[in-house]
CSV table of C-alpha atoms in Angstrom, one decimal:
chain,number,residue,atom,x,y,z
A,188,MET,CA,-16.0,8.7,14.8
A,189,THR,CA,-17.7,9.7,11.6
A,190,GLU,CA,-15.9,10.2,8.3
A,191,LEU,CA,-17.0,13.8,7.6
A,192,ASN,CA,-16.9,15.2,11.1
A,193,SER,CA,-13.9,13.7,12.7
A,194,PRO,CA,-13.6,15.3,16.2
A,195,ALA,CA,-10.2,16.7,16.9
A,196,ALA,CA,-8.5,17.7,20.1
A,197,PRO,CA,-7.7,21.5,20.6
A,198,ALA,CA,-5.1,22.4,18.1
A,199,PRO,CA,-3.1,25.5,17.1
A,200,ALA,CA,-4.4,27.7,14.4
A,201,VAL,CA,-3.8,26.6,10.8
A,202,THR,CA,-0.3,27.6,9.8
A,203,GLY,CA,-0.2,26.1,6.4
A,204,GLU,CA,-2.4,25.7,3.4
A,205,CYS,CA,-2.0,23.5,0.3
A,206,ASP,CA,-3.9,21.8,-2.5
A,207,VAL,CA,-2.8,18.3,-1.5
A,208,LEU,CA,-1.3,17.0,1.7
A,209,VAL,CA,0.4,13.6,1.4
A,210,ILE,CA,0.8,11.5,4.5
A,211,GLY,CA,4.0,9.4,4.2
A,212,GLY,CA,7.1,9.7,2.2
A,213,GLY,CA,7.6,6.1,1.0
A,214,PRO,CA,7.4,5.0,-2.6
A,215,ALA,CA,3.6,5.6,-2.8
A,216,GLY,CA,3.6,9.1,-1.2
A,217,SER,CA,6.7,10.3,-2.9
A,218,THR,CA,5.4,9.2,-6.3
A,219,ALA,CA,2.0,10.9,-5.8
A,220,GLY,CA,3.7,14.0,-4.4
A,221,ALA,CA,6.1,14.3,-7.2
A,222,LEU,CA,3.5,13.9,-9.9
A,223,LEU,CA,1.1,16.4,-8.4
A,224,ALA,CA,3.7,19.0,-7.8
A,225,GLN,CA,4.9,18.5,-11.4
A,226,ARG,CA,1.3,19.4,-12.5
A,227,GLY,CA,1.5,22.7,-10.6
A,228,TYR,CA,-0.4,21.8,-7.4
A,229,LYS,CA,0.9,23.1,-4.0
A,230,VAL,CA,1.8,19.8,-2.4
A,231,VAL,CA,3.1,19.1,1.2
A,232,VAL,CA,4.5,15.7,2.0
A,233,LEU,CA,4.8,14.8,5.7
A,234,GLU,CA,7.1,12.0,6.6
A,235,LYS,CA,7.4,10.8,10.3
A,236,GLU,CA,11.0,9.6,9.9
A,237,HIS,CA,14.2,11.0,8.3
A,238,HIS,CA,15.5,9.6,5.1
A,239,PRO,CA,17.6,7.5,4.6
A,240,ARG,CA,15.8,5.1,7.0
A,241,PHE,CA,15.7,1.3,7.0
A,242,HIS,CA,12.8,-0.5,5.3
A,243,ILE,CA,12.3,-4.0,4.2
A,244,GLY,CA,11.1,-4.9,0.7
A,245,GLU,CA,14.2,-4.6,-1.4
A,246,SER,CA,13.2,-6.6,-4.5
A,247,LEU,CA,11.6,-4.7,-7.4
A,248,LEU,CA,9.7,-5.9,-10.4
A,249,PRO,CA,10.4,-5.2,-14.1
A,250,ALA,CA,7.1,-3.2,-14.1
A,251,ASN,CA,8.8,-0.7,-11.8
A,252,LEU,CA,11.3,0.4,-14.4
A,253,PRO,CA,8.8,2.3,-16.7
A,254,LEU,CA,7.6,4.1,-13.6
A,255,PHE,CA,11.1,5.2,-12.7
A,256,GLU,CA,11.6,6.5,-16.2
A,257,LYS,CA,8.4,8.5,-16.0
A,258,LEU,CA,9.5,10.0,-12.7
A,259,GLY,CA,13.0,10.8,-14.1
A,260,VAL,CA,14.9,8.7,-11.6
A,261,ALA,CA,15.8,5.7,-13.7
A,262,ASP,CA,19.6,6.5,-13.8
A,263,ALA,CA,19.7,7.1,-10.0
A,264,VAL,CA,18.0,3.8,-9.3
A,265,ARG,CA,20.3,2.0,-11.7
A,266,ALA,CA,23.3,3.3,-9.8
A,267,ILE,CA,22.2,1.7,-6.5
A,268,GLY,CA,20.8,-1.6,-7.8
A,269,ILE,CA,22.0,-5.0,-8.7
A,270,GLU,CA,20.2,-6.5,-11.8
A,271,LYS,CA,17.5,-9.1,-11.1
A,272,TRP,CA,16.8,-11.2,-14.2
A,273,GLY,CA,14.7,-13.9,-12.6
A,274,ALA,CA,13.2,-15.5,-9.6
A,275,GLU,CA,14.3,-18.9,-8.3
A,276,PHE,CA,12.1,-21.3,-6.3
A,277,VAL,CA,13.5,-24.1,-4.2
A,278,SER,CA,11.3,-26.9,-2.8
A,279,PRO,CA,12.2,-29.5,-0.2
A,280,TRP,CA,9.2,-31.5,-1.4
A,281,HIS,CA,11.0,-31.9,-4.8
A,282,ASP,CA,14.4,-33.0,-3.5
A,283,ASN,CA,15.5,-29.4,-3.0
A,284,LYS,CA,15.3,-29.0,-6.8
A,285,SER,CA,15.4,-25.4,-8.0
A,286,GLN,CA,13.3,-23.8,-10.8
A,287,THR,CA,14.2,-20.4,-12.1
A,288,PHE,CA,11.7,-18.1,-14.0
A,289,MET,CA,13.4,-15.6,-16.2
A,290,PHE,CA,11.5,-12.4,-16.8
A,291,GLY,CA,12.7,-12.3,-20.4
A,292,ASP,CA,10.6,-15.3,-21.1
A,293,ALA,CA,7.4,-13.4,-20.2
A,294,TRP,CA,4.7,-12.6,-22.8
A,295,ASP,CA,6.1,-9.1,-23.3
A,296,LYS,CA,9.8,-9.5,-23.8
A,297,SER,CA,10.6,-5.8,-23.4
A,298,MET,CA,11.0,-5.9,-19.6
A,299,PRO,CA,13.6,-8.7,-19.0
A,300,PHE,CA,15.0,-7.5,-15.7
A,301,SER,CA,14.6,-5.4,-12.6
A,302,TYR,CA,16.7,-4.4,-9.6
A,303,GLN,CA,17.4,-5.4,-6.0
A,304,VAL,CA,18.0,-2.2,-4.0
A,305,ARG,CA,18.5,-1.1,-0.5
A,306,ARG,CA,15.1,0.5,0.4
A,307,SER,CA,16.8,3.3,2.4
A,308,GLU,CA,18.6,4.4,-0.8
A,309,LEU,CA,15.6,3.9,-3.1
A,310,ASP,CA,13.1,5.7,-0.9
A,311,GLU,CA,15.5,8.6,-0.4
A,312,ILE,CA,15.8,9.0,-4.2
A,313,LEU,CA,12.1,9.1,-4.6
A,314,ILE,CA,11.4,11.6,-1.8
A,315,ARG,CA,14.2,13.9,-2.9
A,316,ASN,CA,12.7,13.7,-6.4
A,317,ALA,CA,9.4,14.9,-5.1
A,318,ALA,CA,11.1,17.9,-3.5
A,319,ARG,CA,13.0,18.5,-6.7
A,320,LEU,CA,9.8,18.6,-8.6
A,321,GLY,CA,8.3,21.2,-6.3
A,322,ALA,CA,6.7,19.4,-3.3
A,323,GLU,CA,7.3,20.7,0.1
A,324,VAL,CA,8.8,17.8,2.0
A,325,LEU,CA,8.9,17.8,5.8
A,326,GLU,CA,10.6,15.0,7.6
A,327,GLY,CA,10.3,14.2,11.3
A,328,CYS,CA,6.7,15.2,11.2
A,329,ARG,CA,4.0,12.7,12.2
A,330,VAL,CA,0.3,13.2,11.3
A,331,ARG,CA,-1.9,12.6,14.3
A,332,GLU,CA,-5.3,13.1,12.9
A,333,VAL,CA,-7.2,14.4,9.9
A,334,ALA,CA,-10.5,16.3,10.4
A,335,PHE,CA,-12.6,16.4,7.2
A,336,ALA,CA,-14.9,19.4,6.6
A,337,ALA,CA,-18.6,18.7,6.8
A,338,ASP,CA,-19.1,20.5,3.5
A,339,ARG,CA,-16.5,18.4,1.8
A,340,SER,CA,-14.4,21.4,1.0
A,341,GLY,CA,-11.2,19.7,2.3
A,342,ALA,CA,-9.6,18.7,5.5
A,343,THR,CA,-7.5,20.0,8.4
A,344,VAL,CA,-4.4,17.8,9.1
A,345,HIS,CA,-3.0,17.9,12.6
A,346,ALA,CA,0.6,16.9,12.8
A,347,GLN,CA,3.4,16.9,15.4
A,348,HIS,CA,7.1,17.6,14.7
A,349,GLU,CA,9.7,15.5,16.5
A,350,ASP,CA,10.5,18.4,18.8
A,351,GLY,CA,6.9,18.3,20.1
A,352,ARG,CA,5.6,21.3,18.2
A,353,MET,CA,2.1,20.9,16.7
A,354,GLN,CA,1.3,22.2,13.3
A,355,ASP,CA,-1.9,22.2,11.2
A,356,TRP,CA,-2.4,22.3,7.5
A,357,ARG,CA,-5.7,23.0,5.6
A,358,ALA,CA,-5.7,20.9,2.4
A,359,ARG,CA,-8.2,20.5,-0.4
A,360,PHE,CA,-7.3,16.8,-0.7
A,361,VAL,CA,-5.4,14.3,1.4
A,362,VAL,CA,-3.4,11.3,0.1
A,363,ASP,CA,-2.9,8.7,2.7
A,364,ALA,CA,0.3,6.9,1.9
A,365,SER,CA,1.2,6.2,5.6
A,366,GLY,CA,2.2,2.6,4.9
A,367,ARG,CA,1.6,0.0,7.7
A,368,ASP,CA,0.6,2.9,10.0
A,369,THR,CA,-2.7,2.9,8.0
A,370,LEU,CA,-3.6,6.3,9.5
A,371,LEU,CA,-7.0,6.8,8.0
A,372,GLY,CA,-7.8,3.1,8.1
A,373,LYS,CA,-7.3,3.2,11.9
A,374,GLN,CA,-9.0,6.6,12.3
A,375,PHE,CA,-12.1,5.4,10.5
A,376,ASP,CA,-11.8,1.9,12.0
A,377,ILE,CA,-11.9,0.3,8.6
A,378,LYS,CA,-8.7,-1.7,8.8
A,379,ARG,CA,-9.4,-5.4,8.9
A,380,ARG,CA,-7.3,-8.6,9.2
A,381,ASN,CA,-7.2,-10.4,5.9
A,382,PRO,CA,-9.5,-13.4,6.5
A,383,LYS,CA,-8.0,-15.3,3.6
A,384,HIS,CA,-4.4,-14.9,4.5
A,385,ASN,CA,-2.3,-14.3,7.6
A,386,SER,CA,1.4,-14.3,8.0
A,387,SER,CA,4.3,-12.9,10.1
A,388,ALA,CA,7.9,-12.2,9.2
A,389,LEU,CA,11.4,-12.3,10.6
A,390,TYR,CA,14.2,-10.7,8.6
A,391,ALA,CA,17.8,-9.4,8.7
A,392,HIS,CA,20.8,-8.7,6.5
A,393,PHE,CA,23.9,-11.0,6.1
A,394,THR,CA,27.3,-10.6,4.5
A,395,GLY,CA,29.2,-13.3,2.8
A,396,ALA,CA,26.2,-15.3,1.6
A,397,THR,CA,26.8,-17.6,-1.4
A,398,ARG,CA,25.4,-16.1,-4.6
A,399,HIS,CA,24.9,-17.6,-8.1
A,400,PRO,CA,27.5,-16.8,-10.7
A,401,GLY,CA,27.2,-14.4,-13.6
A,402,GLN,CA,23.9,-12.9,-14.6
A,403,ASP,CA,22.0,-14.9,-12.0
A,404,GLU,CA,23.9,-13.2,-9.1
A,405,GLY,CA,21.1,-10.8,-8.4
A,406,ASN,CA,18.1,-13.2,-8.7
A,407,ILE,CA,15.8,-13.5,-5.8
A,408,THR,CA,15.4,-17.0,-4.4
A,409,ILE,CA,12.3,-18.3,-2.6
A,410,PHE,CA,12.8,-21.3,-0.3
A,411,TRP,CA,9.7,-23.2,0.8
A,412,PHE,CA,9.9,-24.9,4.2
A,413,ASP,CA,7.5,-26.4,6.7
A,414,HIS,CA,6.4,-23.1,8.3
A,415,GLY,CA,6.2,-20.9,5.3
A,416,TRP,CA,8.9,-19.6,3.0
A,417,PHE,CA,12.2,-17.6,2.9
A,418,TRP,CA,13.4,-14.8,0.7
A,419,PHE,CA,17.1,-14.5,-0.4
A,420,ILE,CA,17.7,-11.0,-1.9
A,421,PRO,CA,21.3,-10.1,-3.0
A,422,LEU,CA,22.1,-6.4,-2.7
A,423,ALA,CA,24.7,-4.4,-4.7
A,424,ASP,CA,27.0,-3.7,-1.7
A,425,GLY,CA,27.5,-7.4,-0.9
A,426,ALA,CA,24.8,-7.7,1.7
A,427,THR,CA,22.0,-10.2,1.4
A,428,SER,CA,18.5,-9.7,2.8
A,429,ILE,CA,17.1,-12.8,4.3
A,430,GLY,CA,13.5,-13.1,5.6
A,431,ALA,CA,11.2,-15.8,6.8
A,432,VAL,CA,7.5,-15.3,6.2
A,433,VAL,CA,5.8,-17.7,8.6
A,434,TRP,CA,2.5,-18.6,10.0
A,435,PRO,CA,1.7,-16.5,13.0
A,436,HIS,CA,1.4,-19.5,15.4
A,437,TYR,CA,5.0,-20.4,14.5
A,438,LEU,CA,6.2,-16.9,15.5
A,439,LYS,CA,4.0,-17.1,18.6
A,440,SER,CA,5.9,-20.3,19.6
A,441,ARG,CA,9.1,-18.3,20.1
A,442,SER,CA,10.6,-18.9,23.6
A,443,LYS,CA,14.0,-17.4,23.0
A,444,PRO,CA,15.5,-14.1,21.8
A,445,VAL,CA,14.4,-13.3,18.2
A,446,LYS,CA,18.0,-13.5,16.9
A,447,GLU,CA,18.4,-17.1,18.1
A,448,PHE,CA,14.9,-18.0,17.0
A,449,PHE,CA,15.6,-16.6,13.5
A,450,LEU,CA,18.8,-18.6,13.2
A,451,ASP,CA,17.1,-21.7,14.3
A,452,THR,CA,14.4,-21.1,11.8
A,453,ILE,CA,17.0,-20.8,9.0
A,454,ALA,CA,18.4,-24.1,10.1
A,455,LEU,CA,15.1,-25.7,9.3
A,456,CYS,CA,15.7,-25.0,5.6
A,457,PRO,CA,19.0,-26.9,4.7
A,458,ALA,CA,19.1,-25.4,1.2
A,459,LEU,CA,19.1,-21.9,2.6
A,460,ALA,CA,21.4,-22.8,5.5
A,461,GLU,CA,23.9,-24.0,2.9
A,462,ARG,CA,24.0,-20.7,1.1
A,463,LEU,CA,24.5,-18.9,4.5
A,464,ALA,CA,27.1,-21.4,5.8
A,465,HIS,CA,29.9,-18.8,5.5
A,466,ALA,CA,27.8,-15.7,6.0
A,467,THR,CA,27.7,-13.3,9.0
A,468,LEU,CA,24.7,-11.6,10.4
A,469,SER,CA,25.2,-7.9,9.8
A,470,SER,CA,22.1,-6.3,11.2
A,471,ASP,CA,19.5,-6.6,14.0
A,472,VAL,CA,16.9,-9.2,13.4
A,473,GLU,CA,13.4,-7.7,13.1
A,474,ALA,CA,10.0,-9.4,13.6
A,475,THR,CA,6.6,-8.2,12.3
A,476,GLY,CA,3.3,-9.8,13.3
A,477,ASN,CA,-0.1,-9.6,11.6
A,478,PHE,CA,1.4,-9.1,8.2
A,479,SER,CA,-1.8,-9.3,6.1
A,480,TYR,CA,-4.6,-6.8,6.2
A,481,ALA,CA,-6.9,-4.6,4.1
A,482,CYS,CA,-9.1,-1.5,4.6
A,483,GLU,CA,-12.7,-1.7,3.7
A,484,ARG,CA,-12.5,1.2,1.2
A,485,THR,CA,-9.8,3.0,-0.9
A,486,HIS,CA,-11.2,6.5,-0.9
A,487,GLY,CA,-13.8,9.0,0.4
A,488,PRO,CA,-14.6,12.6,0.2
A,489,ASN,CA,-11.4,14.5,-0.3
A,490,TYR,CA,-9.0,11.5,0.3
A,491,VAL,CA,-7.5,8.4,-1.3
A,492,MET,CA,-5.5,5.6,0.3
A,493,ILE,CA,-2.6,4.1,-1.6
A,494,GLY,CA,0.1,1.5,-1.1
A,495,ASP,CA,0.3,-0.3,2.3
A,496,ALA,CA,-2.1,2.4,3.7
A,497,PHE,CA,-4.8,0.5,1.9
A,498,THR,CA,-3.7,-3.1,2.0
A,499,PHE,CA,-0.8,-5.5,2.3
A,500,ILE,CA,-1.0,-9.2,1.7
A,501,ASP,CA,2.4,-11.0,1.5
A,502,PRO,CA,5.7,-10.2,-0.1
A,503,VAL,CA,6.3,-13.5,-1.9
A,504,PHE,CA,6.1,-12.0,-5.4
A,505,SER,CA,7.9,-8.7,-4.6
A,506,SER,CA,4.9,-6.7,-5.6
A,507,GLY,CA,4.9,-4.1,-2.8
A,508,VAL,CA,7.0,-1.2,-4.3
A,509,MET,CA,5.4,-1.7,-7.7
A,510,LEU,CA,1.9,-1.6,-6.4
A,511,ALA,CA,2.7,1.4,-4.2
A,512,MET,CA,4.2,3.4,-7.0
A,513,GLN,CA,1.4,2.4,-9.4
A,514,GLY,CA,-1.0,3.5,-6.7
A,515,GLY,CA,0.9,6.8,-6.6
A,516,PHE,CA,0.4,7.3,-10.4
A,517,ASP,CA,-3.3,6.3,-10.2
A,518,GLY,CA,-3.8,8.5,-7.1
A,519,ALA,CA,-2.2,11.5,-8.7
A,520,ASP,CA,-4.4,11.2,-11.8
A,521,THR,CA,-7.5,10.9,-9.6
A,522,VAL,CA,-6.7,13.8,-7.3
A,523,ASP,CA,-5.9,15.9,-10.4
A,524,THR,CA,-9.3,15.1,-11.9
A,525,CYS,CA,-11.2,15.7,-8.6
A,526,LEU,CA,-9.6,19.1,-8.1
A,527,ARG,CA,-9.6,20.3,-11.7
A,528,GLU,CA,-13.0,18.8,-12.8
A,529,PRO,CA,-15.1,18.2,-9.8
A,530,ALA,CA,-18.1,17.1,-11.9
A,531,LYS,CA,-16.0,14.0,-12.9
A,532,ALA,CA,-14.8,13.3,-9.3
A,533,ALA,CA,-17.2,10.4,-8.7
A,534,ALA,CA,-16.2,8.6,-11.9
A,535,ALA,CA,-12.5,9.2,-11.3
A,536,LEU,CA,-12.7,7.8,-7.7
A,537,ALA,CA,-14.7,4.8,-8.9
A,538,HIS,CA,-12.0,4.1,-11.5
A,539,PHE,CA,-9.3,4.6,-8.9
A,540,ASP,CA,-11.0,2.1,-6.6
A,541,ARG,CA,-10.9,-0.5,-9.4
A,542,GLN,CA,-7.3,0.2,-10.2
A,543,VAL,CA,-6.0,0.1,-6.7
A,544,ARG,CA,-7.9,-3.2,-5.9
A,545,LYS,CA,-6.8,-4.8,-9.2
A,546,GLY,CA,-3.2,-5.5,-8.3
A,547,PRO,CA,-3.7,-7.1,-4.8
A,548,LYS,CA,-6.6,-9.1,-6.3
A,549,GLU,CA,-4.5,-10.6,-9.1
A,550,PHE,CA,-1.5,-11.3,-7.0
A,551,SER,CA,-3.6,-12.7,-4.1
A,552,TRP,CA,-5.0,-15.6,-6.0
A,553,PHE,CA,-1.4,-17.0,-6.3
A,554,ILE,CA,-0.3,-15.8,-2.9
A,555,TYR,CA,-3.1,-17.7,-1.2
A,556,ARG,CA,-2.0,-20.8,-2.9
A,557,VAL,CA,1.8,-20.5,-3.1
A,558,THR,CA,2.3,-23.0,-0.3
A,559,ASN,CA,-0.3,-25.4,-1.7
A,560,PRO,CA,1.3,-28.7,-2.9
A,561,THR,CA,-0.5,-28.5,-6.3
A,562,MET,CA,0.8,-25.0,-6.9
A,563,ARG,CA,4.3,-26.1,-5.8
A,564,ASP,CA,4.2,-28.9,-8.3
A,565,MET,CA,3.2,-26.4,-11.0
A,566,PHE,CA,6.0,-24.0,-10.1
A,567,MET,CA,8.6,-26.8,-10.0
A,568,GLY,CA,7.5,-28.3,-13.3
A,569,PRO,CA,6.2,-25.4,-15.4
A,570,ARG,CA,4.7,-25.9,-18.9
A,571,ASN,CA,3.8,-23.3,-21.5
A,572,VAL,CA,0.7,-25.0,-22.9
A,573,TRP,CA,-1.6,-22.2,-24.2
A,574,ARG,CA,1.2,-19.8,-23.1
A,575,VAL,CA,0.4,-20.2,-19.4
A,576,LYS,CA,4.0,-19.9,-18.4
A,577,GLU,CA,4.5,-16.7,-20.3
A,578,ALA,CA,1.3,-15.3,-18.7
A,579,LEU,CA,2.5,-16.3,-15.2
A,580,LEU,CA,5.8,-14.7,-15.8
A,581,SER,CA,4.1,-11.5,-17.0
A,582,MET,CA,2.1,-11.5,-13.7
A,583,LEU,CA,5.3,-12.1,-11.7
A,584,ALA,CA,6.9,-9.2,-13.6
A,585,GLY,CA,4.0,-6.9,-12.6
A,586,ASP,CA,2.8,-6.5,-16.1
A,587,ILE,CA,-0.9,-6.5,-15.1
A,588,PHE,CA,-2.0,-2.9,-15.8
A,589,GLY,CA,-1.2,-2.6,-19.5
A,590,LYS,CA,-2.5,-4.2,-22.6
A,591,THR,CA,-0.6,-7.5,-22.5
A,592,PRO,CA,-3.2,-10.1,-23.3
A,593,ILE,CA,-2.4,-12.5,-20.5
A,594,TRP,CA,-5.8,-13.0,-18.9
A,595,GLY,CA,-7.1,-15.9,-21.0
A,596,SER,CA,-3.9,-17.9,-20.4
A,597,LEU,CA,-4.0,-17.1,-16.7
A,598,ALA,CA,-7.6,-18.5,-16.7
A,599,VAL,CA,-6.3,-21.7,-18.3
A,600,LEU,CA,-3.5,-21.9,-15.6
A,601,LYS,CA,-6.1,-21.5,-12.9
A,602,ALA,CA,-8.2,-24.3,-14.5
A,603,ILE,CA,-5.2,-26.5,-14.6
A,604,PHE,CA,-4.7,-25.9,-10.9
A,605,TYR,CA,-8.2,-26.8,-10.0
A,606,ILE,CA,-8.2,-29.9,-12.2
A,607,SER,CA,-4.9,-31.1,-10.7
A,608,SER,CA,-6.2,-30.4,-7.2
A,609,ALA,CA,-9.3,-32.5,-7.9
A,610,LEU,CA,-7.3,-35.4,-9.2
A,611,ASN,CA,-5.3,-35.3,-6.0
A,612,TYR,CA,-8.3,-34.6,-3.8
A,613,LYS,CA,-7.1,-36.3,-0.7
A,614,ARG,CA,-3.9,-34.3,-0.7
A,615,THR,CA,-5.9,-31.2,-1.6
A,616,LEU,CA,-8.4,-31.6,1.3
A,617,GLN,CA,-5.5,-32.2,3.7
A,618,ALA,CA,-3.8,-29.0,2.4
A,619,ILE,CA,-7.1,-27.0,2.8
A,620,ARG,CA,-7.5,-28.2,6.4
A,621,MET,CA,-3.9,-27.4,7.2
A,622,ARG,CA,-4.1,-23.9,5.7
A,623,LYS,CA,-7.2,-23.1,7.8
A,624,VAL,CA,-5.1,-24.0,10.9
A,625,ASN,CA,-2.1,-22.0,9.7
A,626,ILE,CA,-4.0,-18.7,9.0
A,627,ARG,CA,-5.9,-18.7,12.2
A,628,VAL,CA,-5.7,-15.5,14.2
A,629,VAL,CA,-3.0,-15.6,16.9
A,630,GLU,CA,-3.0,-12.6,19.2
A,631,ASP,CA,0.2,-10.9,20.1
A,632,ALA,CA,2.2,-12.7,17.4
A,633,ALA,CA,4.5,-9.7,17.3
A,634,PRO,CA,8.1,-9.2,18.4
A,635,ALA,CA,9.0,-9.2,22.1
A,636,ALA,CA,12.5,-8.5,23.5
A,637,ARG,CA,15.5,-9.3,21.4
């Protein structure tokens, strides 16, 4: 299939026209749709499901808050969230010691907290905001294919409503925010497994989990264990999101129903099991395989790809929603330039490419090493020499797109990591060999019957 002449099956006549068609109504698509509609474009947002719908990824970063303000939804998000002032790490290789990083200690002290939210509620706020600002939002409508015009004048989007009815739209520009469906990535066969990282996940909600007192109640906790790491995310309604991000071969080893396997996995982490000793499972247990991937490009003639439609690495630093929404802002600016000033389209798309790749690149250096023993040592015994701790906290807060001058200190932090690794070269070599084994491709490491 070629990019500019994607063959399409016979379809009904075009029944709709728009300036921009957005595929997907999650944080990325809703953000882009809202901003473009606000600028006067005729925008259609097609979402395959109906909001509210369940989605994992409940932990937000402080850098999300300015984006909510710009969209006009800050008060609505505040009403559904529990404040998250820091991130706690617990390591069994350090006597189950915990180390908490407070966002207020970051380089920029103006973003000291964020929120934990139910994604069903957050995503509904964002998509309804897009409709409020003028986008036409259609739910229960799945895009099947996008056929791009050979003359680069736009695209025809073929979609199917949940009642089976087919409908086409002709759009000047397409924003792929289809999430893990990666619609254009699959259509153009440009979606690739991430060769540097590979993980799977099991997750569910509990009630009655033990929380920290006071201001620390809403903090996220990361528990390392032999097969990966767990998240512990308190929610405002008393539920707690628990997830295990594990190596695919571990998930592949499952020989029992996923619920029992998940509970057995929790038992492998005594520090987490203790906080769940009086808790009750309150949702189904879900499993996701092949968690890490990237598409070979971020854009093409008349389209951009944002959020998980482009790439997803690992949720350890809660960057997903922030990067999706930031991609929505960058995508909206880019589409606006391409449609309003076509002569500047090439430069705008090149800038978009750099921006969309920047976030995953900066986070991934740490993500690839977060289970490394040297990195665990650094997290469990942080020092602020040359302001490296402040720079790390700024990165963990998502403050990587502004003017905060963290990059020199992050370079020092990376140098400390490499020097420490060299000084412990036997342990480092063993860790490198083990990681190569852990990230190996395992086919069908996806959920089977519950």
